[in-house]
mmCIF file of C-alpha atoms in Angstrom:
data_model
loop_
_atom_site.group_PDB
_atom_site.id
_atom_site.type_symbol
_atom_site.label_atom_id
_atom_site.label_comp_id
_atom_site.label_asym_id
_atom_site.label_seq_id
_atom_site.Cartn_x
_atom_site.Cartn_y
_atom_site.Cartn_z
ATOM 1 C CA MET A 1 -113.572 79.449 85.115
ATOM 2 C CA LEU A 2 -111.350 76.711 83.622
ATOM 3 C CA LEU A 3 -112.364 77.402 80.010
ATOM 4 C CA SER A 4 -111.597 81.104 80.406
ATOM 5 C CA LYS A 5 -108.119 80.340 81.784
ATOM 6 C CA ILE A 6 -107.383 77.960 78.910
ATOM 7 C CA ILE A 7 -108.574 80.414 76.258
ATOM 8 C CA HIS A 8 -106.399 83.206 77.678
ATOM 9 C CA ASN A 9 -103.278 81.011 77.829
ATOM 10 C CA ILE A 10 -101.638 80.512 74.432
ATOM 11 C CA GLU A 11 -99.826 77.274 75.318
ATOM 12 C CA SER A 12 -102.958 75.774 76.885
ATOM 13 C CA ILE A 13 -104.976 76.659 73.794
ATOM 14 C CA GLN A 14 -102.553 74.841 71.520
ATOM 15 C CA ILE A 15 -102.340 71.750 73.714
ATOM 16 C CA SER A 16 -106.143 71.734 73.973
ATOM 17 C CA GLY A 17 -106.478 72.010 70.192
ATOM 18 C CA PHE A 18 -104.055 69.135 69.791
ATOM 19 C CA ALA A 19 -105.921 66.985 72.333
ATOM 20 C CA ILE A 20 -109.405 67.689 70.950
ATOM 21 C CA ALA A 21 -108.365 66.922 67.370
ATOM 22 C CA LEU A 22 -106.570 63.772 68.537
ATOM 23 C CA PHE A 23 -109.666 62.585 70.387
ATOM 24 C CA ILE A 24 -112.037 63.275 67.472
ATOM 25 C CA SER A 25 -109.746 61.701 64.879
ATOM 26 C CA TYR A 26 -109.088 58.630 67.007
ATOM 27 C CA LEU A 27 -112.790 57.940 67.575
ATOM 28 C CA LEU A 28 -114.049 58.969 64.144
ATOM 29 C CA THR A 29 -111.579 57.080 61.946
ATOM 30 C CA PRO A 30 -112.950 53.555 62.650
ATOM 31 C CA LEU A 31 -116.441 54.803 61.790
ATOM 32 C CA ILE A 32 -115.169 56.264 58.510
ATOM 33 C CA GLN A 33 -113.332 53.017 57.807
ATOM 34 C CA SER A 34 -116.492 50.967 58.301
ATOM 35 C CA ARG A 35 -118.553 53.311 56.147
ATOM 36 C CA ALA A 36 -115.991 53.338 53.329
ATOM 37 C CA GLN A 37 -115.908 49.541 53.447
ATOM 38 C CA LYS A 38 -119.688 49.355 53.016
ATOM 39 C CA LEU A 39 -119.672 51.924 50.201
ATOM 40 C CA GLY A 40 -116.873 50.099 48.409
ATOM 41 C CA VAL A 41 -114.540 53.109 48.391
ATOM 42 C CA LEU A 42 -111.405 50.988 48.511
ATOM 43 C CA ASP A 43 -107.810 51.198 47.364
ATOM 44 C CA ARG A 44 -107.409 47.944 45.487
ATOM 45 C CA PRO A 45 -104.075 46.135 45.042
ATOM 46 C CA SER A 46 -102.115 46.527 41.808
ATOM 47 C CA LYS A 47 -98.599 45.905 40.502
ATOM 48 C CA ARG A 48 -97.345 49.335 41.587
ATOM 49 C CA LYS A 49 -98.882 49.137 45.073
ATOM 50 C CA ILE A 50 -97.507 47.490 48.182
ATOM 51 C CA HIS A 51 -100.688 46.357 49.928
ATOM 52 C CA THR A 52 -102.200 43.006 48.926
ATOM 53 C CA THR A 53 -105.808 43.426 50.109
ATOM 54 C CA PRO A 54 -108.367 46.204 49.454
ATOM 55 C CA VAL A 55 -108.154 48.995 52.052
ATOM 56 C CA PRO A 56 -110.693 51.821 52.665
ATOM 57 C CA ARG A 57 -109.354 55.158 51.449
ATOM 58 C CA LEU A 58 -111.481 57.906 52.997
ATOM 59 C CA GLY A 59 -109.081 58.891 55.776
ATOM 60 C CA GLY A 60 -109.257 62.491 54.625
ATOM 61 C CA VAL A 61 -112.805 62.695 55.967
ATOM 62 C CA SER A 62 -111.497 62.024 59.466
ATOM 63 C CA ILE A 63 -108.687 64.582 59.133
ATOM 64 C CA TYR A 64 -110.987 67.274 57.746
ATOM 65 C CA ALA A 65 -113.722 66.656 60.324
ATOM 66 C CA SER A 66 -111.212 66.735 63.193
ATOM 67 C CA ILE A 67 -109.732 70.053 62.075
ATOM 68 C CA PHE A 68 -113.133 71.575 61.298
ATOM 69 C CA LEU A 69 -114.842 70.537 64.551
ATOM 70 C CA THR A 70 -111.868 71.541 66.698
ATOM 71 C CA SER A 71 -111.745 74.912 64.979
ATOM 72 C CA LEU A 72 -115.457 75.436 65.625
ATOM 73 C CA VAL A 73 -114.880 74.885 69.344
ATOM 74 C CA PHE A 74 -112.227 77.589 69.484
ATOM 75 C CA ILE A 75 -114.050 79.983 67.170
ATOM 76 C CA ALA A 76 -117.041 79.820 69.521
ATOM 77 C CA ALA A 77 -114.807 80.308 72.564
ATOM 78 C CA TYR A 78 -112.918 83.231 71.023
ATOM 79 C CA TRP A 79 -116.183 84.819 69.951
ATOM 80 C CA HIS A 80 -117.628 84.441 73.449
ATOM 81 C CA TYR A 81 -114.596 85.947 75.178
ATOM 82 C CA LYS A 82 -113.975 88.502 72.386
ATOM 83 C CA ILE A 83 -110.341 87.516 71.877
ATOM 84 C CA SER A 84 -108.446 88.284 68.668
ATOM 85 C CA VAL A 85 -105.893 85.850 67.250
ATOM 86 C CA ILE A 86 -102.783 86.788 65.280
ATOM 87 C CA GLY A 87 -103.004 85.463 61.721
ATOM 88 C CA THR A 88 -106.791 84.990 61.655
ATOM 89 C CA PHE A 89 -107.182 86.334 58.114
ATOM 90 C CA SER A 90 -104.590 83.877 56.800
ATOM 91 C CA LEU A 91 -106.433 81.035 58.524
ATOM 92 C CA LEU A 92 -109.505 81.888 56.457
ATOM 93 C CA GLY A 93 -107.405 81.241 53.357
ATOM 94 C CA ILE A 94 -106.330 77.868 54.709
ATOM 95 C CA PHE A 95 -109.918 76.910 55.567
ATOM 96 C CA ALA A 96 -111.403 78.052 52.259
ATOM 97 C CA GLY A 97 -108.682 76.594 50.060
ATOM 98 C CA GLY A 98 -108.397 73.477 52.216
ATOM 99 C CA THR A 99 -112.104 72.770 51.876
ATOM 100 C CA ILE A 100 -111.849 72.920 48.081
ATOM 101 C CA ILE A 101 -108.775 70.679 48.129
ATOM 102 C CA PHE A 102 -110.493 68.205 50.439
ATOM 103 C CA PHE A 103 -113.547 67.818 48.211
ATOM 104 C CA LEU A 104 -111.286 67.512 45.162
ATOM 105 C CA GLY A 105 -109.506 64.602 46.831
ATOM 106 C CA LEU A 106 -112.793 63.110 48.002
ATOM 107 C CA LEU A 107 -114.149 63.051 44.450
ATOM 108 C CA ASP A 108 -110.870 61.553 43.260
ATOM 109 C CA ASP A 109 -111.095 58.846 45.934
ATOM 110 C CA ILE A 110 -114.576 57.890 44.769
ATOM 111 C CA GLU A 111 -113.936 58.184 41.022
ATOM 112 C CA PRO A 112 -110.436 59.014 39.650
ATOM 113 C CA LEU A 113 -110.295 62.428 37.959
ATOM 114 C CA PRO A 114 -108.067 63.493 35.037
ATOM 115 C CA ALA A 115 -104.789 65.045 36.216
ATOM 116 C CA VAL A 116 -105.445 68.305 34.367
ATOM 117 C CA TYR A 117 -108.790 68.793 36.163
ATOM 118 C CA LYS A 118 -107.123 68.243 39.509
ATOM 119 C CA LEU A 119 -104.453 70.795 38.628
ATOM 120 C CA TYR A 120 -107.066 73.419 37.736
ATOM 121 C CA ILE A 121 -108.858 72.957 41.061
ATOM 122 C CA GLN A 122 -105.565 73.048 42.967
ATOM 123 C CA ILE A 123 -104.765 76.355 41.274
ATOM 124 C CA MET A 124 -108.179 77.651 42.348
ATOM 125 C CA ALA A 125 -107.625 76.617 45.974
ATOM 126 C CA ALA A 126 -104.106 78.059 46.100
ATOM 127 C CA SER A 127 -105.344 81.295 44.488
ATOM 128 C CA ILE A 128 -107.946 81.718 47.221
ATOM 129 C CA ALA A 129 -105.288 81.158 49.875
ATOM 130 C CA TRP A 130 -103.044 83.762 48.213
ATOM 131 C CA TYR A 131 -105.889 86.273 47.977
ATOM 132 C CA LEU A 132 -106.608 85.846 51.690
ATOM 133 C CA GLY A 133 -103.035 86.510 52.744
ATOM 134 C CA ILE A 134 -100.985 83.318 52.268
ATOM 135 C CA ARG A 135 -98.293 85.027 50.192
ATOM 136 C CA ILE A 136 -94.574 84.713 49.528
ATOM 137 C CA VAL A 137 -93.470 88.303 48.983
ATOM 138 C CA HIS A 138 -89.683 87.964 49.191
ATOM 139 C CA VAL A 139 -86.852 85.447 49.272
ATOM 140 C CA ILE A 140 -83.382 85.699 50.729
ATOM 141 C CA ASN A 141 -80.550 86.675 48.386
ATOM 142 C CA PRO A 142 -77.992 83.871 48.954
ATOM 143 C CA PHE A 143 -75.168 86.059 47.601
ATOM 144 C CA TYR A 144 -75.775 89.001 49.909
ATOM 145 C CA HIS A 145 -72.510 89.218 51.823
ATOM 146 C CA ALA A 146 -71.876 85.472 51.442
ATOM 147 C CA ASP A 147 -68.795 84.178 53.252
ATOM 148 C CA LEU A 148 -67.274 81.465 51.036
ATOM 149 C CA HIS A 149 -64.418 80.684 53.445
ATOM 150 C CA PHE A 150 -61.651 81.904 51.113
ATOM 151 C CA PHE A 151 -63.417 85.125 50.138
ATOM 152 C CA SER A 152 -66.673 87.021 50.638
ATOM 153 C CA ILE A 153 -69.036 88.458 48.055
ATOM 154 C CA SER A 154 -71.935 90.871 48.299
ATOM 155 C CA VAL A 155 -74.410 91.183 45.442
ATOM 156 C CA GLY A 156 -77.554 93.321 45.545
ATOM 157 C CA ASP A 157 -79.975 93.639 48.428
ATOM 158 C CA GLN A 158 -80.447 91.169 51.256
ATOM 159 C CA TYR A 159 -83.858 90.143 49.899
ATOM 160 C CA PHE A 160 -85.434 89.732 46.489
ATOM 161 C CA HIS A 161 -88.834 91.387 46.724
ATOM 162 C CA PHE A 162 -91.655 90.275 44.406
ATOM 163 C CA ASP A 163 -94.445 92.241 42.814
ATOM 164 C CA ARG A 164 -97.995 90.868 42.984
ATOM 165 C CA THR A 165 -97.658 88.736 39.845
ATOM 166 C CA ALA A 166 -94.383 87.122 40.899
ATOM 167 C CA SER A 167 -95.669 86.625 44.442
ATOM 168 C CA TYR A 168 -98.797 84.944 43.108
ATOM 169 C CA LEU A 169 -96.910 82.567 40.795
ATOM 170 C CA ILE A 170 -94.257 81.574 43.337
ATOM 171 C CA THR A 171 -96.843 81.042 46.069
ATOM 172 C CA LEU A 172 -98.919 78.838 43.756
ATOM 173 C CA ILE A 173 -95.883 76.763 42.785
ATOM 174 C CA TRP A 174 -94.997 76.242 46.455
ATOM 175 C CA ILE A 175 -98.500 75.342 47.658
ATOM 176 C CA ILE A 176 -99.353 73.066 44.720
ATOM 177 C CA GLY A 177 -95.892 71.492 44.817
ATOM 178 C CA ILE A 178 -96.053 70.558 48.513
ATOM 179 C CA THR A 179 -99.686 69.427 48.188
ATOM 180 C CA ASN A 180 -98.739 66.928 45.492
ATOM 181 C CA ALA A 181 -95.449 65.977 47.145
ATOM 182 C CA ILE A 182 -97.273 64.751 50.259
ATOM 183 C CA ASN A 183 -99.647 62.801 48.024
ATOM 184 C CA LEU A 184 -96.731 61.135 46.219
ATOM 185 C CA VAL A 185 -95.148 60.074 49.517
ATOM 186 C CA ASP A 186 -98.394 58.361 50.520
ATOM 187 C CA GLY A 187 -97.360 54.984 49.148
ATOM 188 C CA MET A 188 -96.709 52.973 52.307
ATOM 189 C CA ASP A 189 -98.670 52.375 55.508
ATOM 190 C CA GLY A 190 -98.393 55.396 57.788
ATOM 191 C CA LEU A 191 -95.601 57.088 55.844
ATOM 192 C CA ALA A 192 -97.281 60.298 54.658
ATOM 193 C CA THR A 193 -99.206 60.589 57.934
ATOM 194 C CA GLY A 194 -96.089 60.242 60.090
ATOM 195 C CA VAL A 195 -93.880 62.506 57.986
ATOM 196 C CA SER A 196 -96.629 65.151 57.885
ATOM 197 C CA LEU A 197 -97.096 64.841 61.655
ATOM 198 C CA ILE A 198 -93.413 65.624 62.164
ATOM 199 C CA SER A 199 -93.624 68.621 59.806
ATOM 200 C CA ALA A 200 -96.691 69.901 61.682
ATOM 201 C CA ILE A 201 -94.862 69.616 65.012
ATOM 202 C CA ALA A 202 -91.875 71.497 63.573
ATOM 203 C CA ILE A 203 -94.097 74.304 62.249
ATOM 204 C CA TRP A 204 -95.906 74.424 65.590
ATOM 205 C CA SER A 205 -92.554 74.789 67.366
ATOM 206 C CA VAL A 206 -91.460 77.594 65.043
ATOM 207 C CA ALA A 207 -94.793 79.463 65.041
ATOM 208 C CA VAL A 208 -94.683 80.162 68.776
ATOM 209 C CA ASP A 209 -91.155 81.576 68.641
ATOM 210 C CA TYR A 210 -91.148 85.143 69.977
ATOM 211 C CA ARG A 211 -89.875 86.478 66.640
ATOM 212 C CA ILE A 212 -92.597 84.719 64.660
ATOM 213 C CA SER A 213 -95.515 84.914 67.134
ATOM 214 C CA GLN A 214 -98.219 83.412 64.931
ATOM 215 C CA SER A 215 -100.658 82.135 67.552
ATOM 216 C CA GLY A 216 -103.375 81.345 65.004
ATOM 217 C CA GLY A 217 -101.004 79.356 62.819
ATOM 218 C CA ALA A 218 -99.558 77.588 65.855
ATOM 219 C CA LEU A 219 -103.049 76.508 66.902
ATOM 220 C CA MET A 220 -103.780 75.236 63.391
ATOM 221 C CA ALA A 221 -100.475 73.316 63.311
ATOM 222 C CA ALA A 222 -101.247 71.811 66.732
ATOM 223 C CA THR A 223 -104.741 70.840 65.589
ATOM 224 C CA LEU A 224 -103.395 69.228 62.419
ATOM 225 C CA ALA A 225 -100.782 67.346 64.458
ATOM 226 C CA GLY A 226 -103.484 65.995 66.774
ATOM 227 C CA ALA A 227 -105.689 64.928 63.873
ATOM 228 C CA LEU A 228 -102.776 63.133 62.201
ATOM 229 C CA LEU A 229 -101.694 61.360 65.392
ATOM 230 C CA GLY A 230 -105.216 60.106 66.060
ATOM 231 C CA PHE A 231 -105.436 58.872 62.488
ATOM 232 C CA LEU A 232 -101.975 57.277 62.549
ATOM 233 C CA ARG A 233 -103.229 54.695 65.050
ATOM 234 C CA TRP A 234 -105.382 53.231 62.265
ATOM 235 C CA ASN A 235 -103.080 54.059 59.352
ATOM 236 C CA PHE A 236 -99.848 52.531 60.641
ATOM 237 C CA ASN A 237 -98.798 49.114 59.379
ATOM 238 C CA PRO A 238 -100.873 47.051 58.940
ATOM 239 C CA ALA A 239 -103.118 49.916 57.806
ATOM 240 C CA ARG A 240 -106.863 49.595 58.294
ATOM 241 C CA ILE A 241 -107.550 52.792 56.344
ATOM 242 C CA PHE A 242 -105.574 55.023 53.970
ATOM 243 C CA LEU A 243 -105.389 58.806 53.825
ATOM 244 C CA GLY A 244 -106.589 58.698 50.252
ATOM 245 C CA ASP A 245 -106.216 61.702 47.978
ATOM 246 C CA SER A 246 -108.635 63.643 50.197
ATOM 247 C CA GLY A 247 -106.358 63.254 53.212
ATOM 248 C CA ALA A 248 -103.017 63.600 51.436
ATOM 249 C CA TYR A 249 -104.074 66.676 49.450
ATOM 250 C CA LEU A 250 -105.635 68.334 52.497
ATOM 251 C CA THR A 251 -102.626 67.640 54.709
ATOM 252 C CA GLY A 252 -100.155 68.846 52.088
ATOM 253 C CA PHE A 253 -102.178 71.983 51.403
ATOM 254 C CA VAL A 254 -102.496 72.939 55.078
ATOM 255 C CA LEU A 255 -98.794 72.307 55.727
ATOM 256 C CA ALA A 256 -97.770 74.346 52.676
ATOM 257 C CA CYS A 257 -99.942 77.280 53.743
ATOM 258 C CA LEU A 258 -98.766 77.097 57.355
ATOM 259 C CA SER A 259 -95.139 77.070 56.248
ATOM 260 C CA VAL A 260 -95.746 80.369 54.457
ATOM 261 C CA SER A 261 -97.873 82.074 57.124
ATOM 262 C CA CYS A 262 -95.901 80.844 60.151
ATOM 263 C CA VAL A 263 -92.317 80.510 58.979
ATOM 264 C CA ILE A 264 -92.203 83.644 56.825
ATOM 265 C CA LYS A 265 -92.713 86.661 59.073
ATOM 266 C CA LYS A 266 -92.157 90.028 57.414
ATOM 267 C CA VAL A 267 -88.584 89.691 56.095
ATOM 268 C CA ALA A 268 -87.326 87.011 58.470
ATOM 269 C CA LEU A 269 -87.266 83.858 56.353
ATOM 270 C CA ALA A 270 -88.321 82.884 52.841
ATOM 271 C CA VAL A 271 -89.295 80.016 50.628
ATOM 272 C CA ILE A 272 -85.779 79.119 49.499
ATOM 273 C CA SER A 273 -84.581 79.254 53.089
ATOM 274 C CA PRO A 274 -83.071 76.001 54.368
ATOM 275 C CA VAL A 275 -85.776 75.979 57.026
ATOM 276 C CA LEU A 276 -88.595 75.504 54.538
ATOM 277 C CA PHE A 277 -86.622 72.927 52.585
ATOM 278 C CA LEU A 278 -85.797 70.917 55.700
ATOM 279 C CA LEU A 279 -89.430 70.928 56.827
ATOM 280 C CA PHE A 280 -90.406 69.025 53.678
ATOM 281 C CA ALA A 281 -87.073 67.537 52.608
ATOM 282 C CA LEU A 282 -88.248 63.946 52.092
ATOM 283 C CA PRO A 283 -91.386 64.779 50.048
ATOM 284 C CA ILE A 284 -89.509 67.402 47.997
ATOM 285 C CA ILE A 285 -86.553 65.152 47.189
ATOM 286 C CA ASP A 286 -88.787 62.164 46.436
ATOM 287 C CA THR A 287 -90.947 64.266 44.112
ATOM 288 C CA LEU A 288 -87.995 65.821 42.270
ATOM 289 C CA PHE A 289 -86.407 62.418 41.681
ATOM 290 C CA ALA A 290 -89.758 61.041 40.510
ATOM 291 C CA ILE A 291 -90.063 63.836 37.939
ATOM 292 C CA ILE A 292 -86.467 63.324 36.759
ATOM 293 C CA ARG A 293 -86.865 59.534 36.664
ATOM 294 C CA ARG A 294 -90.066 59.638 34.638
ATOM 295 C CA THR A 295 -88.741 62.315 32.290
ATOM 296 C CA ILE A 296 -85.618 60.272 31.523
ATOM 297 C CA SER A 297 -87.813 57.205 30.942
ATOM 298 C CA LYS A 298 -89.960 59.334 28.591
ATOM 299 C CA LYS A 299 -93.041 58.744 30.708
ATOM 300 C CA SER A 300 -95.620 61.218 31.911
ATOM 301 C CA ILE A 301 -94.657 62.744 35.244
ATOM 302 C CA PHE A 302 -98.148 61.776 36.419
ATOM 303 C CA ASP A 303 -97.614 58.057 35.700
ATOM 304 C CA PRO A 304 -97.141 56.115 38.968
ATOM 305 C CA ASP A 305 -94.158 53.804 39.423
ATOM 306 C CA LYS A 306 -92.284 51.854 42.095
ATOM 307 C CA GLY A 307 -89.145 53.960 42.163
ATOM 308 C CA HIS A 308 -89.945 56.054 45.226
ATOM 309 C CA LEU A 309 -87.650 56.157 48.228
ATOM 310 C CA HIS A 310 -89.829 53.864 50.322
ATOM 311 C CA HIS A 311 -89.932 51.315 47.470
ATOM 312 C CA ARG A 312 -86.134 51.280 47.322
ATOM 313 C CA ILE A 313 -85.867 50.789 51.085
ATOM 314 C CA LEU A 314 -88.354 47.907 50.967
ATOM 315 C CA ALA A 315 -86.276 46.352 48.164
ATOM 316 C CA PHE A 316 -83.531 45.737 50.744
ATOM 317 C CA GLY A 317 -85.882 43.376 52.555
ATOM 318 C CA ILE A 318 -86.833 45.818 55.304
ATOM 319 C CA SER A 319 -90.420 45.538 56.526
ATOM 320 C CA GLN A 320 -92.907 48.388 56.067
ATOM 321 C CA LYS A 321 -92.946 48.987 59.800
ATOM 322 C CA TYR A 322 -89.187 49.444 60.131
ATOM 323 C CA ALA A 323 -88.975 51.376 56.871
ATOM 324 C CA SER A 324 -91.493 53.803 58.372
ATOM 325 C CA TYR A 325 -89.460 54.080 61.569
ATOM 326 C CA LEU A 326 -86.334 54.864 59.531
ATOM 327 C CA LEU A 327 -88.036 57.573 57.479
ATOM 328 C CA TYR A 328 -89.675 59.008 60.609
ATOM 329 C CA LEU A 329 -86.239 59.276 62.217
ATOM 330 C CA ILE A 330 -84.783 61.033 59.175
ATOM 331 C CA SER A 331 -87.744 63.443 59.073
ATOM 332 C CA ALA A 332 -87.422 64.140 62.795
ATOM 333 C CA LEU A 333 -83.702 64.924 62.496
ATOM 334 C CA LEU A 334 -84.375 67.259 59.568
ATOM 335 C CA GLY A 335 -87.209 68.879 61.520
ATOM 336 C CA LEU A 336 -84.915 69.353 64.509
ATOM 337 C CA LEU A 337 -82.325 71.027 62.281
ATOM 338 C CA ALA A 338 -84.994 73.261 60.727
ATOM 339 C CA THR A 339 -86.214 74.448 64.116
ATOM 340 C CA TYR A 340 -82.646 74.944 65.339
ATOM 341 C CA LEU A 341 -81.976 77.299 62.418
ATOM 342 C CA VAL A 342 -84.860 79.450 63.668
ATOM 343 C CA SER A 343 -83.793 79.452 67.312
ATOM 344 C CA PHE A 344 -82.407 77.152 69.964
ATOM 345 C CA LYS A 345 -85.654 77.457 71.940
ATOM 346 C CA SER A 346 -87.633 76.299 68.898
ATOM 347 C CA SER A 347 -85.474 73.184 68.630
ATOM 348 C CA LEU A 348 -85.978 72.445 72.333
ATOM 349 C CA ARG A 349 -89.717 72.923 71.889
ATOM 350 C CA PHE A 350 -89.638 70.514 68.953
ATOM 351 C CA LEU A 351 -87.813 67.909 71.048
ATOM 352 C CA VAL A 352 -90.288 68.265 73.914
ATOM 353 C CA LEU A 353 -93.321 67.980 71.630
ATOM 354 C CA SER A 354 -91.788 65.020 69.785
ATOM 355 C CA ALA A 355 -91.082 63.269 73.076
ATOM 356 C CA PHE A 356 -94.676 63.987 74.121
ATOM 357 C CA ILE A 357 -95.955 62.359 70.910
ATOM 358 C CA VAL A 358 -93.729 59.315 71.436
ATOM 359 C CA LEU A 359 -94.995 58.952 75.016
ATOM 360 C CA ILE A 360 -98.592 59.027 73.791
ATOM 361 C CA ALA A 361 -97.772 56.333 71.234
ATOM 362 C CA LEU A 362 -96.022 54.208 73.862
ATOM 363 C CA PHE A 363 -98.923 54.673 76.261
ATOM 364 C CA TYR A 364 -101.329 53.335 73.674
ATOM 365 C CA THR A 365 -99.019 50.517 72.608
ATOM 366 C CA CYS A 366 -98.121 49.364 76.110
ATOM 367 C CA VAL A 367 -101.219 50.195 78.162
ATOM 368 C CA ILE A 368 -104.351 50.484 76.058
ATOM 369 C CA ASN A 369 -103.661 47.672 73.626
ATOM 370 C CA ARG A 370 -104.907 44.500 75.336
ATOM 371 C CA LYS A 371 -102.379 42.232 73.717
ATOM 372 C CA ARG A 372 -99.578 44.418 75.005
ATOM 373 C CA GLN A 373 -101.196 44.489 78.435
ATOM 374 C CA LYS A 374 -101.183 40.707 78.535
ATOM 375 C CA LEU A 375 -97.541 40.640 77.478
ATOM 376 C CA PHE A 376 -96.574 43.102 80.199
ATOM 377 C CA ARG A 377 -98.464 41.117 82.854
ATOM 378 C CA ASN A 378 -96.559 37.986 81.876
ATOM 379 C CA ILE A 379 -93.266 39.870 82.071
ATOM 380 C CA PHE A 380 -93.990 41.249 85.542
ATOM 381 C CA LYS A 381 -94.796 37.769 86.884
ATOM 382 C CA PHE A 382 -91.105 36.965 86.935
#
C-alpha cells in the first residue's frame, strides 16, 4: 500500500509533510485574506510602516491551520501503523506552547495588547515547552583547548552544564528572544516569511543528520517550511496578506523550539554555538541593534521605529522586492554555513532543498501565473 510505504520511509514522510502543508497553506490563505478583509482586521498604514494601503493581517491562521491539519494526518497514520517517532515528547511542547503563542498573537492582531501582558503569556508558553522537554542543558566552553594561532589555552571542562534553574532561564531567554526577533523582522512584504522559511529548511537539513537523527523535529521543520512557502505566494511583494503577530510569533516560537530539540543533541551542540547563531543571524542582529538604538535614544525598547535593516536598505532606493531577494540570499548563505558546520552532507541537503524550493517558485511564476504564461508564449513565437 502506497501510504504504508510513505509512512515507513523517513524521507518520504518529510517530503509529504512539506507538500501537504504547502497545499493547505496555498489554498487556505486567500480565504483567510478575504475573511480578515470583511472583519476589518487590517494593518493600517502609518509613518513607521512601509505599506500605503490597509492589508489583512491574519496570516498566522493559515500557518497554524496548515501545521495543525498536516500533523493530524501523520498522527492518525502513525497511530494506525503503530510507529514511534524520535522526539515525540518534545513535539508536544511545541504544539502546546505554539498554540498559546498563536492565540496570543491572534488577540494582538484583533486588538493590540500591552507589551507586559504579551511577555507574561510568552513566558507561560516557553515554560510549557521547557517542561515538556525543550531544554538547553549545556553550552560549549569556548576556552576549552582553544587554539588562538600563536598559543593554545584550556580552561575547565568542554561543556558548561546547567542545573534545572539555569536551564529554565536560558531556555526561556532563547525561545522568547527568537519569537520576538522574528516578529521584529516582519516589517516588509515577505521578509519574515522568507527568512523563516530558510531557517526551517536549514533545521530540516540538520535534523536528519545521522548524528542528530530527530525524525519528529525534521518532520515538523518540513511541515513549517511547506506552510511558509504556501503562504509566501500571497505575502510576497506586493503583499495581499501579512503574517500578523499571530503568524510571526508562532513561526518564531516553533523555530526557536526546533533549534533546541533538533540542533542540540545530548552534548553535540549548544545555544552559543555558531550554528544556532547563523540560523537566526539576521533576526538576532536586527533585534540587538534595535535594542541598542532605542536605549541610546532613551526610548522604550518596545517602541517601533524605522531603523531596522530592511528600512536602511530601502533608503538606498532599492525596491521591496529586490531588498527581499538580497536578504534572502544573505540568509541562505548563513544557513548554508550553519549546516556545513554540522556536516558536509547537511550542507548538501540544504542546497538540494533550497534548489527544490526555488524550482517550485519558478514553476509557479513561469507556468501557473497566467501573465507569465502569456509572456512566455510571446517569447517562443520568435
